[in-house]
Tab-separated table of C-alpha atoms in Angstrom:
chain	number	residue	atom	x	y	z
A	8	MET	CA	0.000	0.000	0.000
A	9	PRO	CA	1.416	3.404	-0.927
A	10	ARG	CA	1.795	5.917	1.853
A	11	LYS	CA	-0.712	8.773	1.918
A	12	ALA	CA	0.272	12.427	2.340
A	13	PHE	CA	-2.127	15.273	3.118
A	14	ILE	CA	-0.898	18.754	2.168
A	15	THR	CA	-2.515	22.067	3.086
A	16	GLY	CA	-1.362	24.877	0.816
A	17	ILE	CA	-0.775	22.481	-2.086
A	18	THR	CA	-1.475	25.215	-4.662
A	19	GLY	CA	1.368	27.365	-3.320
A	20	GLN	CA	5.035	27.365	-4.262
A	21	ASP	CA	6.140	24.880	-1.591
A	22	GLY	CA	3.028	22.739	-1.871
A	23	SER	CA	3.516	22.183	-5.592
A	24	TYR	CA	7.195	21.203	-5.228
A	25	LEU	CA	6.409	18.956	-2.252
A	26	ALA	CA	3.569	17.230	-4.117
A	27	GLU	CA	5.916	16.492	-7.033
A	28	LEU	CA	8.560	15.093	-4.666
A	29	LEU	CA	6.054	12.833	-2.883
A	30	LEU	CA	4.629	11.566	-6.183
A	31	GLU	CA	8.176	10.621	-7.243
A	32	LYS	CA	8.462	8.640	-4.004
A	33	GLY	CA	5.233	6.739	-4.703
A	34	TYR	CA	2.860	8.482	-2.300
A	35	ASP	CA	-0.864	8.991	-2.785
A	36	VAL	CA	-1.076	12.782	-2.485
A	37	TYR	CA	-4.140	14.627	-1.184
A	38	GLY	CA	-4.182	18.403	-1.327
A	39	MET	CA	-6.567	20.637	0.583
A	40	VAL	CA	-7.992	23.627	-1.268
A	41	ARG	CA	-10.475	26.234	-0.104
A	42	ARG	CA	-13.752	26.540	-1.945
A	43	SER	CA	-13.337	29.381	-4.416
A	44	SER	CA	-15.034	30.553	-7.572
A	45	MET	CA	-11.586	30.937	-9.161
A	46	PRO	CA	-9.103	28.534	-7.546
A	47	ASN	CA	-5.466	29.196	-8.462
A	48	LEU	CA	-4.309	25.790	-9.702
A	49	GLY	CA	-1.573	26.973	-12.081
A	50	ARG	CA	1.376	25.612	-10.085
A	51	ILE	CA	-0.113	22.108	-9.827
A	52	SER	CA	-1.691	21.907	-13.297
A	53	PRO	CA	1.034	19.489	-14.591
A	54	ILE	CA	0.222	16.969	-11.820
A	55	MET	CA	-3.554	17.481	-11.469
A	56	ASP	CA	-4.317	14.016	-12.853
A	57	ARG	CA	-2.032	12.380	-10.262
A	58	ILE	CA	-3.230	14.040	-7.052
A	59	THR	CA	-6.567	14.227	-5.244
A	60	LEU	CA	-7.874	17.686	-4.304
A	61	VAL	CA	-10.277	17.930	-1.370
A	62	ASN	CA	-12.190	20.920	-0.016
A	63	GLY	CA	-11.376	22.201	3.455
A	64	ASP	CA	-10.370	25.317	5.359
A	65	LEU	CA	-7.980	26.099	8.212
A	66	LEU	CA	-10.704	28.365	9.599
A	67	ASP	CA	-13.121	25.421	9.867
A	68	GLN	CA	-12.032	22.640	12.219
A	69	VAL	CA	-14.983	20.393	11.312
A	70	SER	CA	-13.835	20.261	7.689
A	71	LEU	CA	-10.298	19.342	8.813
A	72	LEU	CA	-11.559	16.579	11.102
A	73	HIS	CA	-13.765	15.080	8.379
A	74	LEU	CA	-10.954	15.102	5.815
A	75	LEU	CA	-8.440	13.439	8.127
A	76	GLN	CA	-10.997	10.802	9.159
A	77	GLN	CA	-11.765	10.009	5.519
A	78	ILE	CA	-8.211	10.044	4.119
A	79	GLN	CA	-6.329	8.554	7.093
A	80	PRO	CA	-2.986	10.036	5.945
A	81	ASP	CA	0.401	8.802	7.114
A	82	GLU	CA	1.929	12.277	6.825
A	83	VAL	CA	0.363	15.729	7.195
A	84	TYR	CA	2.176	18.804	5.865
A	85	ASN	CA	0.763	22.158	6.978
A	86	LEU	CA	2.011	24.658	4.397
A	87	ALA	CA	-1.118	26.820	4.201
A	88	ALA	CA	-0.918	30.310	5.682
A	89	GLN	CA	-1.406	33.971	4.966
A	90	SER	CA	2.262	34.127	4.093
A	91	PHE	CA	2.951	37.623	2.720
A	92	VAL	CA	4.515	39.814	5.420
A	93	PRO	CA	3.221	43.230	4.174
A	94	THR	CA	-0.341	41.860	3.971
A	95	SER	CA	-0.049	40.755	7.597
A	96	TRP	CA	0.100	44.441	8.545
A	97	ASP	CA	-3.085	45.136	6.575
A	98	GLN	CA	-4.890	42.012	7.827
A	99	PRO	CA	-3.329	41.135	11.191
A	100	VAL	CA	-6.379	39.369	12.647
A	101	LEU	CA	-6.986	37.231	9.556
A	102	THR	CA	-3.268	36.377	9.482
A	103	ALA	CA	-3.540	35.202	13.095
A	104	GLU	CA	-6.604	33.063	12.308
A	105	PHE	CA	-4.926	31.246	9.412
A	106	THR	CA	-1.255	31.247	10.315
A	107	ALA	CA	-1.535	30.793	14.099
A	108	VAL	CA	-4.889	29.385	15.220
A	109	GLY	CA	-5.222	27.358	12.004
A	110	VAL	CA	-2.261	25.250	13.151
A	111	THR	CA	-4.089	24.417	16.385
A	112	ARG	CA	-7.238	23.433	14.508
A	113	LEU	CA	-5.268	21.061	12.284
A	114	LEU	CA	-3.226	19.563	15.142
A	115	ASP	CA	-6.338	19.013	17.238
A	116	ALA	CA	-8.171	17.391	14.317
A	117	MET	CA	-5.140	15.166	13.775
A	118	ARG	CA	-4.999	14.248	17.476
A	119	MET	CA	-8.601	13.032	17.248
A	120	ALA	CA	-8.613	11.458	13.770
A	121	VAL	CA	-5.069	10.232	13.023
A	122	PRO	CA	-2.909	10.414	16.173
A	123	GLY	CA	-0.377	8.035	14.611
A	124	ALA	CA	0.274	10.244	11.580
A	125	ARG	CA	3.359	12.447	11.295
A	126	PHE	CA	2.909	16.221	11.192
A	127	TYR	CA	5.078	18.907	9.577
A	128	GLN	CA	4.582	22.572	10.473
A	129	ALA	CA	6.014	25.251	8.199
A	130	SER	CA	7.784	27.587	10.614
A	131	SER	CA	9.655	30.623	9.322
A	132	SER	CA	12.863	32.599	9.744
A	133	GLU	CA	10.596	35.649	10.214
A	134	MET	CA	10.110	34.344	13.772
A	135	PHE	CA	13.661	35.526	14.527
A	136	GLY	CA	12.843	39.057	13.323
A	137	LYS	CA	15.009	41.442	15.345
A	138	VAL	CA	17.711	38.850	15.576
A	139	GLN	CA	19.241	38.002	18.937
A	140	GLU	CA	22.291	36.248	17.459
A	141	VAL	CA	23.922	35.755	14.059
A	142	PRO	CA	23.569	33.238	12.503
A	143	GLN	CA	20.243	31.931	13.763
A	144	LYS	CA	19.851	28.307	14.855
A	145	GLU	CA	17.175	26.207	16.540
A	146	SER	CA	17.987	27.601	20.016
A	147	THR	CA	18.030	31.278	18.977
A	148	PRO	CA	15.320	33.268	20.832
A	149	PHE	CA	12.437	34.508	18.684
A	150	TYR	CA	11.740	38.253	18.314
A	151	PRO	CA	9.171	38.571	15.493
A	152	ARG	CA	8.739	41.954	13.801
A	153	SER	CA	5.432	41.542	11.960
A	154	PRO	CA	1.972	40.053	12.585
A	155	TYR	CA	3.048	37.223	10.260
A	156	GLY	CA	6.145	36.520	12.354
A	157	VAL	CA	4.119	36.614	15.577
A	158	ALA	CA	1.559	34.190	14.125
A	159	LYS	CA	4.330	31.827	13.015
A	160	VAL	CA	5.805	31.831	16.542
A	161	TYR	CA	2.403	30.742	17.886
A	162	GLY	CA	2.174	28.002	15.252
A	163	HIS	CA	5.664	26.837	16.134
A	164	TRP	CA	5.079	26.645	19.889
A	165	ILE	CA	1.650	25.022	19.617
A	166	THR	CA	3.324	22.297	17.533
A	167	VAL	CA	5.916	21.773	20.267
A	168	ASN	CA	3.136	21.666	22.870
A	169	TYR	CA	1.088	19.061	21.000
A	170	ARG	CA	4.223	16.965	20.494
A	171	GLU	CA	5.102	17.040	24.172
A	172	SER	CA	1.543	16.853	25.563
A	173	TYR	CA	-0.025	14.256	23.260
A	174	ASP	CA	3.060	12.358	22.083
A	175	LEU	CA	2.387	13.275	18.457
A	176	PHE	CA	5.144	12.974	15.873
A	177	ALA	CA	5.054	16.705	15.145
A	178	VAL	CA	7.986	18.717	13.776
A	179	SER	CA	8.637	22.265	12.662
A	180	GLY	CA	10.924	23.262	9.835
A	181	ILE	CA	12.242	26.771	10.436
A	182	LEU	CA	12.766	27.604	6.781
A	183	PHE	CA	14.671	30.667	5.701
A	184	ASN	CA	13.623	32.482	2.524
A	185	HIS	CA	13.224	30.058	-0.339
A	186	GLU	CA	12.286	31.073	-3.841
A	187	SER	CA	11.642	29.644	-7.292
A	188	PRO	CA	10.074	30.494	-10.646
A	189	ARG	CA	6.760	29.602	-8.940
A	190	ARG	CA	7.094	32.385	-6.365
A	191	GLY	CA	4.154	34.800	-6.219
A	192	MET	CA	4.561	38.185	-7.894
A	193	GLU	CA	4.092	39.973	-4.556
A	194	PHE	CA	7.402	38.643	-3.172
A	195	VAL	CA	10.518	40.756	-3.676
A	196	THR	CA	12.540	38.081	-5.501
A	197	ARG	CA	9.863	37.491	-8.134
A	198	LYS	CA	9.095	41.202	-8.346
A	199	VAL	CA	12.755	41.835	-9.200
A	200	THR	CA	13.234	38.972	-11.684
A	201	HIS	CA	9.963	39.756	-13.459
A	202	ALA	CA	10.829	43.470	-13.681
A	203	ALA	CA	14.293	42.692	-15.080
A	204	ALA	CA	12.660	40.559	-17.788
A	205	GLN	CA	10.040	43.237	-18.505
A	206	ILE	CA	12.643	45.993	-18.816
A	207	LYS	CA	14.818	43.818	-21.051
A	208	LEU	CA	11.857	43.266	-23.380
A	209	GLY	CA	10.887	46.952	-23.373
A	210	LEU	CA	7.684	46.334	-21.408
A	211	ALA	CA	8.696	48.534	-18.451
A	212	SER	CA	11.209	51.281	-17.744
A	213	LYS	CA	11.438	51.586	-13.933
A	214	LEU	CA	11.317	49.364	-10.854
A	215	PRO	CA	10.094	50.944	-7.574
A	216	MET	CA	11.717	49.315	-4.517
A	217	GLY	CA	11.884	49.685	-0.734
A	218	ASN	CA	14.856	48.892	1.524
A	219	LEU	CA	17.781	47.716	-0.632
A	220	ASP	CA	19.984	46.999	2.382
A	221	ALA	CA	17.786	44.269	3.903
A	222	ARG	CA	19.721	40.997	3.858
A	223	ARG	CA	18.292	37.504	3.532
A	224	ASP	CA	19.404	33.896	3.334
A	225	TRP	CA	17.803	32.851	0.016
A	226	GLY	CA	17.579	29.247	-1.172
A	227	PHE	CA	15.658	27.207	-3.754
A	228	ALA	CA	12.204	25.931	-2.745
A	229	GLY	CA	12.784	22.655	-4.583
A	230	ASP	CA	15.723	21.923	-2.268
A	231	TYR	CA	13.814	22.901	0.873
A	232	VAL	CA	10.833	20.556	0.388
A	233	GLN	CA	13.341	17.680	0.465
A	234	ALA	CA	14.202	18.749	4.023
A	235	MET	CA	10.503	18.748	4.977
A	236	TRP	CA	10.149	15.133	3.873
A	237	LEU	CA	13.382	14.076	5.581
A	238	MET	CA	12.155	15.487	8.920
A	239	LEU	CA	9.187	13.094	8.859
A	240	GLN	CA	11.415	10.076	8.113
A	241	GLN	CA	13.433	10.361	11.332
A	242	GLU	CA	13.118	8.067	14.347
A	243	ALA	CA	12.147	10.913	16.668
A	244	PRO	CA	10.402	14.257	16.011
A	245	ASP	CA	12.523	17.400	16.246
A	246	ASP	CA	12.729	20.940	14.868
A	247	TYR	CA	15.259	22.047	12.264
A	248	VAL	CA	16.540	25.267	10.720
A	249	VAL	CA	16.727	24.949	6.919
A	250	ALA	CA	18.940	27.545	5.250
A	251	THR	CA	21.928	28.007	2.951
A	252	GLY	CA	24.059	29.826	5.543
A	253	THR	CA	24.863	32.491	2.933
A	254	GLN	CA	23.460	36.009	3.072
A	255	HIS	CA	22.666	38.441	0.254
A	256	SER	CA	21.178	41.915	0.197
A	257	VAL	CA	18.286	43.070	-1.953
A	258	ARG	CA	20.971	45.050	-3.787
A	259	ASP	CA	22.757	41.764	-4.604
A	260	LEU	CA	19.469	40.339	-5.853
A	261	LEU	CA	18.972	43.327	-8.152
A	262	ARG	CA	22.526	43.170	-9.450
A	263	VAL	CA	22.413	39.449	-10.309
A	264	ALA	CA	18.926	39.638	-11.851
A	265	PHE	CA	19.708	42.604	-14.083
A	266	GLU	CA	23.146	41.246	-15.038
A	267	ALA	CA	21.348	38.111	-16.244
A	268	VAL	CA	19.788	40.288	-18.986
A	269	ASP	CA	22.924	42.441	-19.507
A	270	LEU	CA	21.558	45.503	-17.698
A	271	ASN	CA	22.701	47.647	-14.747
A	272	TYR	CA	19.992	47.792	-12.063
A	273	GLU	CA	21.086	51.267	-10.946
A	274	ASP	CA	19.720	52.675	-14.216
A	275	TYR	CA	16.181	51.447	-13.476
A	276	VAL	CA	15.556	51.181	-9.716
A	277	GLU	CA	13.770	53.965	-7.797
A	278	ILE	CA	13.247	54.013	-4.020
A	279	ASP	CA	9.532	54.246	-3.155
A	280	PRO	CA	8.590	54.845	0.531
A	281	ARG	CA	5.401	52.821	0.039
A	282	PHE	CA	7.502	49.656	0.000
A	283	LEU	CA	9.252	50.294	3.331
A	284	ARG	CA	7.956	48.092	6.183
A	285	PRO	CA	6.829	49.604	9.541
A	286	ALA	CA	9.442	47.407	11.260
A	287	ASP	CA	11.942	45.741	8.981
A	288	VAL	CA	14.073	42.663	9.516
A	289	TYR	CA	17.698	43.145	8.541
A	290	GLU	CA	20.015	40.266	9.392
A	291	LEU	CA	18.485	36.875	8.665
A	292	ILE	CA	21.034	34.113	8.065
A	293	GLY	CA	20.526	30.519	9.115
A	294	ASP	CA	22.775	27.886	10.623
A	295	ALA	CA	21.492	24.586	9.180
A	296	SER	CA	24.298	22.439	10.601
A	297	LYS	CA	21.796	20.327	12.569
A	298	ALA	CA	19.827	19.539	9.383
A	299	ARG	CA	23.065	18.740	7.571
A	300	LYS	CA	24.242	16.402	10.333
A	301	LYS	CA	20.997	14.650	11.310
A	302	LEU	CA	19.016	14.734	8.055
A	303	GLY	CA	21.919	14.582	5.616
A	304	TRP	CA	20.370	17.564	3.848
A	305	GLU	CA	22.343	19.997	1.691
A	306	PRO	CA	21.122	22.849	-0.533
A	307	LYS	CA	22.074	22.199	-4.154
A	308	VAL	CA	21.087	25.386	-6.026
A	309	THR	CA	23.224	28.510	-5.463
A	310	PHE	CA	21.848	32.040	-5.111
A	311	GLU	CA	23.116	33.003	-8.566
A	312	GLN	CA	21.662	29.860	-10.164
A	313	LEU	CA	18.330	30.518	-8.458
A	314	VAL	CA	18.076	34.133	-9.650
A	315	HIS	CA	19.092	33.186	-13.200
A	316	MET	CA	16.512	30.381	-13.194
A	317	MET	CA	13.798	32.859	-12.176
A	318	VAL	CA	14.802	35.527	-14.719
A	319	GLU	CA	14.913	32.980	-17.545
A	320	ASN	CA	11.463	31.699	-16.591
A	321	ASP	CA	10.014	35.233	-16.507
A	322	LEU	CA	11.551	36.026	-19.906
A	323	ARG	CA	9.961	32.889	-21.322
A	324	LEU	CA	6.529	33.673	-19.839
A	325	LEU	CA	6.579	37.245	-21.100
A	326	LYS	CA	7.706	36.239	-24.590
A	327	GLU	CA	4.851	33.726	-24.787
A	328	ARG	CA	2.388	36.568	-24.194
A	329	LEU	CA	3.906	38.910	-26.779
């Protein structure tokens, strides 16, 4: 019998890469989607005939309980969230409902329906926020700097509490920024690579940006979902930082993206105060030595390869529309 995996957030960047990985490993993959008049299935369209989509909602515990009772999954991956940091300032309460309390609803449904299943919670480097040490590891104190970061801290600690209180196999992956050609347009990496492609093709002339000095530890989403799976294959549940251990500024991102199309970013970028956060996070860089040692996980795609991959994909998409 093939193992069954249940993924919330399957239509997102990470969910689509994880679903592909699990299909390669022979799993039956079930993905939860919210009822919508226009569901965004673009990222999973190539594998739609190989997965099973089911309707449910992190705001509705009854739907979660029914789904877990029916599917009886071996592994549950909670990737669904309101995951865009600027939006969390505009919708802080909704962010808390999805990204924080939603984790509790899913864990509690799992405790009742499939207590023997293994649970993965998508924690985030944004939990470190105003960093207390550099680099950040599993023991680094959290100091979130956005409603999203605060909600993720709740989700992280409720996972620890359910693990310790109910003996669930529940883990959290503290993932640092991870990108891909499937990244949403609202995220800075995709905004930059798409703009570089647009400007190269004469479809735009300027790129408004916020803080160019913010620094992040950027990796490839396809590498990071491998770490998620590995965490659920261990003998005992534990939490892991997943990161490249290399830091780049937004300025570096701009330089590499525009150089990929033989342009100088300084000729096109304008600072726009609208894109400055109320409280920014400056020094995120992860120490993934525990994941390397215990999981045998290593990132394969470099920062430069990742940015080039994204620019090339955006050029291709734009050319198809011309």
